[in-house]
mmCIF file of C-alpha atoms in Angstrom:
data_model
loop_
_atom_site.group_PDB
_atom_site.id
_atom_site.type_symbol
_atom_site.label_atom_id
_atom_site.label_comp_id
_atom_site.label_asym_id
_atom_site.label_seq_id
_atom_site.Cartn_x
_atom_site.Cartn_y
_atom_site.Cartn_z
ATOM 1 C CA LYS A 114 -46.437 32.299 151.053
ATOM 2 C CA ALA A 115 -46.064 30.026 154.061
ATOM 3 C CA GLY A 116 -48.809 30.113 156.642
ATOM 4 C CA VAL A 117 -48.601 30.190 160.413
ATOM 5 C CA THR A 118 -46.571 27.251 161.669
ATOM 6 C CA GLN A 119 -47.019 25.772 165.124
ATOM 7 C CA THR A 120 -44.811 23.131 166.653
ATOM 8 C CA PRO A 121 -45.226 20.544 167.896
ATOM 9 C CA ARG A 122 -48.635 19.441 166.595
ATOM 10 C CA TYR A 123 -49.241 17.023 169.448
ATOM 11 C CA LEU A 124 -47.860 16.858 172.953
ATOM 12 C CA ILE A 125 -48.494 14.633 175.959
ATOM 13 C CA LYS A 126 -47.267 15.845 179.340
ATOM 14 C CA THR A 127 -47.652 14.795 182.948
ATOM 15 C CA ARG A 128 -49.235 16.934 185.633
ATOM 16 C CA GLY A 129 -46.709 19.240 187.251
ATOM 17 C CA GLN A 130 -44.455 19.423 184.204
ATOM 18 C CA GLN A 131 -43.965 22.479 182.081
ATOM 19 C CA VAL A 132 -44.337 22.870 178.330
ATOM 20 C CA THR A 133 -43.228 25.302 175.647
ATOM 21 C CA LEU A 134 -45.137 25.770 172.408
ATOM 22 C CA SER A 135 -43.757 27.549 169.376
ATOM 23 C CA CYS A 136 -45.346 29.687 166.685
ATOM 24 C CA SER A 137 -43.818 31.098 163.501
ATOM 25 C CA PRO A 138 -46.025 33.793 161.987
ATOM 26 C CA ILE A 139 -46.544 34.603 158.346
ATOM 27 C CA SER A 140 -43.582 36.516 156.964
ATOM 28 C CA GLY A 141 -44.058 40.253 157.540
ATOM 29 C CA HIS A 142 -46.603 39.798 160.306
ATOM 30 C CA ARG A 143 -45.592 41.434 163.548
ATOM 31 C CA SER A 144 -48.581 40.626 165.734
ATOM 32 C CA VAL A 145 -48.940 37.175 167.278
ATOM 33 C CA SER A 146 -51.835 36.084 169.468
ATOM 34 C CA TRP A 147 -52.471 32.887 171.380
ATOM 35 C CA TYR A 148 -55.808 31.221 172.102
ATOM 36 C CA GLN A 149 -56.865 28.183 174.071
ATOM 37 C CA GLN A 150 -59.678 26.064 172.689
ATOM 38 C CA THR A 151 -61.576 23.569 174.813
ATOM 39 C CA PRO A 152 -64.998 21.955 174.313
ATOM 40 C CA GLY A 153 -66.354 23.546 177.469
ATOM 41 C CA GLN A 154 -64.955 27.077 177.271
ATOM 42 C CA GLY A 155 -64.613 27.523 173.520
ATOM 43 C CA LEU A 156 -61.923 29.876 172.261
ATOM 44 C CA GLN A 157 -60.286 31.924 175.007
ATOM 45 C CA PHE A 158 -57.734 34.664 174.416
ATOM 46 C CA LEU A 159 -54.397 34.192 176.176
ATOM 47 C CA PHE A 160 -52.168 37.079 175.071
ATOM 48 C CA GLU A 161 -51.028 39.171 172.151
ATOM 49 C CA TYR A 162 -47.535 40.346 171.227
ATOM 50 C CA PHE A 163 -46.406 43.002 168.828
ATOM 51 C CA SER A 164 -42.755 43.809 168.201
ATOM 52 C CA GLU A 165 -41.673 41.800 171.245
ATOM 53 C CA THR A 166 -44.074 43.615 173.577
ATOM 54 C CA GLN A 167 -47.108 42.083 175.200
ATOM 55 C CA ARG A 168 -50.014 44.390 174.407
ATOM 56 C CA ASN A 169 -52.858 42.493 175.959
ATOM 57 C CA LYS A 170 -53.434 39.545 178.223
ATOM 58 C CA GLY A 171 -56.473 37.380 178.841
ATOM 59 C CA ASN A 172 -57.791 35.993 182.085
ATOM 60 C CA PHE A 173 -55.399 33.144 182.681
ATOM 61 C CA PRO A 174 -53.234 32.385 185.722
ATOM 62 C CA GLY A 175 -49.594 33.384 185.828
ATOM 63 C CA ARG A 176 -48.597 29.827 184.934
ATOM 64 C CA PHE A 177 -49.299 30.853 181.350
ATOM 65 C CA SER A 178 -46.650 33.094 179.875
ATOM 66 C CA GLY A 179 -45.309 34.012 176.490
ATOM 67 C CA ARG A 180 -42.728 35.959 174.631
ATOM 68 C CA GLN A 181 -41.939 37.169 171.166
ATOM 69 C CA PHE A 182 -38.561 37.330 169.522
ATOM 70 C CA SER A 183 -37.114 39.947 167.213
ATOM 71 C CA ASN A 184 -38.006 37.822 164.168
ATOM 72 C CA SER A 185 -41.676 37.823 165.360
ATOM 73 C CA ARG A 186 -41.611 34.153 166.282
ATOM 74 C CA SER A 187 -43.412 33.518 169.542
ATOM 75 C CA GLU A 188 -43.407 30.952 172.286
ATOM 76 C CA MET A 189 -45.843 30.280 175.061
ATOM 77 C CA ASN A 190 -45.000 28.431 178.208
ATOM 78 C CA VAL A 191 -47.227 26.707 180.707
ATOM 79 C CA SER A 192 -45.677 25.734 184.008
ATOM 80 C CA THR A 193 -46.949 23.293 186.622
ATOM 81 C CA LEU A 194 -49.384 21.684 184.207
ATOM 82 C CA GLU A 195 -52.851 20.736 185.369
ATOM 83 C CA LEU A 196 -55.300 18.302 183.819
ATOM 84 C CA GLY A 197 -57.507 21.241 182.875
ATOM 85 C CA ASP A 198 -54.771 22.652 180.659
ATOM 86 C CA SER A 199 -55.489 19.933 178.116
ATOM 87 C CA ALA A 200 -56.611 21.851 175.057
ATOM 88 C CA LEU A 201 -55.882 22.880 171.516
ATOM 89 C CA TYR A 202 -53.595 25.914 171.610
ATOM 90 C CA LEU A 203 -53.900 28.131 168.581
ATOM 91 C CA CYS A 204 -51.563 30.837 167.418
ATOM 92 C CA ALA A 205 -52.684 33.603 165.072
ATOM 93 C CA SER A 206 -50.682 36.229 163.246
ATOM 94 C CA SER A 207 -51.645 39.477 161.588
ATOM 95 C CA ARG A 208 -49.705 42.248 159.979
ATOM 96 C CA THR A 209 -50.328 44.820 162.701
ATOM 97 C CA GLY A 210 -53.033 43.476 164.978
ATOM 98 C CA ASP A 211 -55.181 46.495 164.180
ATOM 99 C CA VAL A 212 -58.936 46.083 164.367
ATOM 100 C CA ASN A 213 -59.394 46.067 160.600
ATOM 101 C CA THR A 214 -56.876 43.301 159.910
ATOM 102 C CA GLU A 215 -57.748 39.651 159.836
ATOM 103 C CA ALA A 216 -55.769 37.133 161.835
ATOM 104 C CA PHE A 217 -54.480 33.931 160.265
ATOM 105 C CA PHE A 218 -54.338 30.847 162.413
ATOM 106 C CA GLY A 219 -51.957 27.944 162.609
ATOM 107 C CA GLN A 220 -53.153 24.365 162.870
ATOM 108 C CA GLY A 221 -52.645 24.344 166.594
ATOM 109 C CA THR A 222 -50.836 22.276 169.179
ATOM 110 C CA ARG A 223 -52.934 19.614 170.852
ATOM 111 C CA LEU A 224 -51.748 19.376 174.464
ATOM 112 C CA THR A 225 -52.843 16.443 176.582
ATOM 113 C CA VAL A 226 -52.009 16.476 180.283
ATOM 114 C CA VAL A 227 -52.167 13.089 182.021
ATOM 115 C CA ALA B 181 -66.516 44.668 176.657
ATOM 116 C CA GLN B 182 -67.285 43.431 173.190
ATOM 117 C CA SER B 183 -68.850 40.075 172.613
ATOM 118 C CA VAL B 184 -70.691 37.998 170.046
ATOM 119 C CA ALA B 185 -73.426 35.431 170.469
ATOM 120 C CA GLN B 186 -74.195 32.476 168.269
ATOM 121 C CA PRO B 187 -77.595 31.294 169.465
ATOM 122 C CA GLU B 188 -77.712 27.896 167.795
ATOM 123 C CA ASP B 189 -75.464 24.966 168.665
ATOM 124 C CA GLN B 190 -76.032 23.092 165.427
ATOM 125 C CA VAL B 191 -77.451 23.923 162.042
ATOM 126 C CA ASN B 192 -78.650 21.104 159.811
ATOM 127 C CA VAL B 193 -79.267 21.810 156.140
ATOM 128 C CA ALA B 194 -79.825 19.669 153.060
ATOM 129 C CA GLU B 195 -77.213 19.855 150.331
ATOM 130 C CA GLY B 196 -78.186 22.472 147.783
ATOM 131 C CA ASN B 197 -80.333 24.437 150.205
ATOM 132 C CA PRO B 198 -79.436 27.886 151.525
ATOM 133 C CA LEU B 199 -77.297 27.964 154.649
ATOM 134 C CA THR B 200 -77.540 30.614 157.360
ATOM 135 C CA VAL B 201 -75.468 30.787 160.522
ATOM 136 C CA LYS B 202 -76.564 33.460 162.963
ATOM 137 C CA CYS B 203 -74.453 35.886 164.949
ATOM 138 C CA THR B 204 -75.310 38.926 167.037
ATOM 139 C CA TYR B 205 -72.779 41.303 168.503
ATOM 140 C CA SER B 206 -72.378 43.744 171.347
ATOM 141 C CA VAL B 207 -69.725 46.469 171.084
ATOM 142 C CA SER B 208 -69.080 49.985 172.213
ATOM 143 C CA GLY B 209 -68.077 51.923 169.142
ATOM 144 C CA ASN B 210 -67.678 50.593 165.627
ATOM 145 C CA PRO B 211 -67.948 46.845 165.143
ATOM 146 C CA TYR B 212 -65.168 44.930 163.410
ATOM 147 C CA LEU B 213 -66.633 41.527 162.697
ATOM 148 C CA PHE B 214 -65.179 38.318 161.332
ATOM 149 C CA TRP B 215 -66.253 34.815 160.390
ATOM 150 C CA TYR B 216 -63.948 31.801 160.638
ATOM 151 C CA VAL B 217 -64.431 28.115 159.845
ATOM 152 C CA GLN B 218 -62.753 25.190 161.543
ATOM 153 C CA TYR B 219 -62.458 21.656 160.188
ATOM 154 C CA PRO B 220 -61.718 18.741 162.565
ATOM 155 C CA ASN B 221 -58.277 18.904 164.172
ATOM 156 C CA ARG B 222 -57.376 22.028 162.224
ATOM 157 C CA GLY B 223 -56.908 25.688 162.959
ATOM 158 C CA LEU B 224 -59.353 28.407 162.021
ATOM 159 C CA GLN B 225 -59.641 29.596 158.440
ATOM 160 C CA PHE B 226 -60.633 33.178 157.724
ATOM 161 C CA LEU B 227 -63.819 33.521 155.648
ATOM 162 C CA LEU B 228 -64.697 37.209 155.602
ATOM 163 C CA LYS B 229 -64.800 40.434 157.563
ATOM 164 C CA TYR B 230 -66.895 43.555 157.981
ATOM 165 C CA ILE B 231 -65.036 46.756 158.716
ATOM 166 C CA THR B 232 -67.109 49.470 157.077
ATOM 167 C CA GLY B 233 -68.988 50.109 153.871
ATOM 168 C CA ASP B 234 -71.429 47.758 152.162
ATOM 169 C CA ASN B 235 -73.624 45.751 154.467
ATOM 170 C CA LEU B 236 -73.254 42.656 152.281
ATOM 171 C CA VAL B 237 -69.751 41.256 152.511
ATOM 172 C CA LYS B 238 -68.511 38.562 150.150
ATOM 173 C CA GLY B 239 -65.887 36.077 151.255
ATOM 174 C CA SER B 240 -64.202 32.801 150.454
ATOM 175 C CA TYR B 241 -65.812 29.584 149.172
ATOM 176 C CA GLY B 242 -69.050 31.319 148.137
ATOM 177 C CA PHE B 243 -69.877 32.601 151.617
ATOM 178 C CA GLU B 244 -71.260 36.041 152.317
ATOM 179 C CA ALA B 245 -72.450 37.842 155.408
ATOM 180 C CA GLU B 246 -75.016 40.522 156.002
ATOM 181 C CA PHE B 247 -74.282 43.269 158.505
ATOM 182 C CA ASN B 248 -77.369 44.773 160.132
ATOM 183 C CA LYS B 249 -76.644 47.643 162.484
ATOM 184 C CA SER B 250 -80.172 48.066 163.807
ATOM 185 C CA GLN B 251 -80.411 44.387 164.723
ATOM 186 C CA THR B 252 -76.725 44.165 165.739
ATOM 187 C CA SER B 253 -76.396 41.053 163.625
ATOM 188 C CA PHE B 254 -73.823 39.638 161.238
ATOM 189 C CA HIS B 255 -75.301 36.450 159.797
ATOM 190 C CA LEU B 256 -73.241 34.186 157.562
ATOM 191 C CA LYS B 257 -74.942 32.875 154.428
ATOM 192 C CA LYS B 258 -74.354 30.619 151.486
ATOM 193 C CA PRO B 259 -76.936 30.266 148.712
ATOM 194 C CA SER B 260 -76.339 26.558 148.094
ATOM 195 C CA ALA B 261 -74.692 24.388 150.763
ATOM 196 C CA LEU B 262 -72.215 21.634 149.946
ATOM 197 C CA VAL B 263 -71.458 18.539 152.008
ATOM 198 C CA SER B 264 -67.897 19.850 152.281
ATOM 199 C CA ASP B 265 -69.251 22.917 154.143
ATOM 200 C CA SER B 266 -69.865 20.709 157.183
ATOM 201 C CA ALA B 267 -67.641 22.241 159.854
ATOM 202 C CA LEU B 268 -67.581 24.469 162.936
ATOM 203 C CA TYR B 269 -68.212 28.155 162.256
ATOM 204 C CA PHE B 270 -67.135 30.974 164.539
ATOM 205 C CA CYS B 271 -68.208 34.580 164.582
ATOM 206 C CA ALA B 272 -65.784 37.022 166.207
ATOM 207 C CA VAL B 273 -65.432 40.702 167.050
ATOM 208 C CA ARG B 274 -62.054 42.409 167.168
ATOM 209 C CA GLY B 275 -60.878 45.016 169.628
ATOM 210 C CA ASN B 276 -58.212 45.625 172.280
ATOM 211 C CA ASN B 277 -55.713 43.597 170.230
ATOM 212 C CA ARG B 278 -57.800 40.462 170.541
ATOM 213 C CA LEU B 279 -60.595 38.509 168.916
ATOM 214 C CA ALA B 280 -63.603 37.647 171.052
ATOM 215 C CA PHE B 281 -65.274 34.541 169.657
ATOM 216 C CA GLY B 282 -68.742 33.141 169.876
ATOM 217 C CA LYS B 283 -69.180 29.566 171.049
ATOM 218 C CA GLY B 284 -69.357 28.291 167.493
ATOM 219 C CA ASN B 285 -71.983 26.625 165.371
ATOM 220 C CA GLN B 286 -71.669 23.093 164.088
ATOM 221 C CA VAL B 287 -72.998 22.996 160.542
ATOM 222 C CA VAL B 288 -74.086 19.633 159.182
ATOM 223 C CA VAL B 289 -74.905 19.459 155.481
ATOM 224 C CA ILE B 290 -76.974 16.384 154.713
ATOM 225 C CA PRO B 291 -76.430 14.748 151.312
#
């Protein structure tokens, strides 16, 4: 069974640009969550989608957005990039997103903003 | 709001010795607790979870965790550490469709 796939693995962007990251969940999983990981802030929750609906959102500015498609694949977009957006962005999928289900993570997209 | 705390930044242990990584939690209601491990430049790998039932939970790669309600703790343990266990370990609590993570513990197993 294929795991969570994130593309691209590495990305270098310039300040002010925008970026789109992609996540393909494990087959049959309908919940997709996104997290930002930085050395200073650790793992921070961005948002969670289930059946194309955003169910929860973390404390990030509106420059961070996401969506989920009917096949459960998800994308997140960051507009007007800032240096501080440099991070490892992790996507996680779970069957339902319920509290008793574990989430499985992809390998992440390493975004560097220069 | 639910949260977890991992009080130590780094845990050093000799190969073959027992390994313990500490985690305490704060939740309103029932706790749903998880441990993940992260190797360099990789995503997080699920190790084990506590939902309900036995306080001793067994997981992957020989790891186990002990849930203690009175001390609000969920410590990760391994009886005999391997050099390959050197990694970053995260405790997390689940609720509101999200995982809230601790800051992580770097585990260094010394040969």
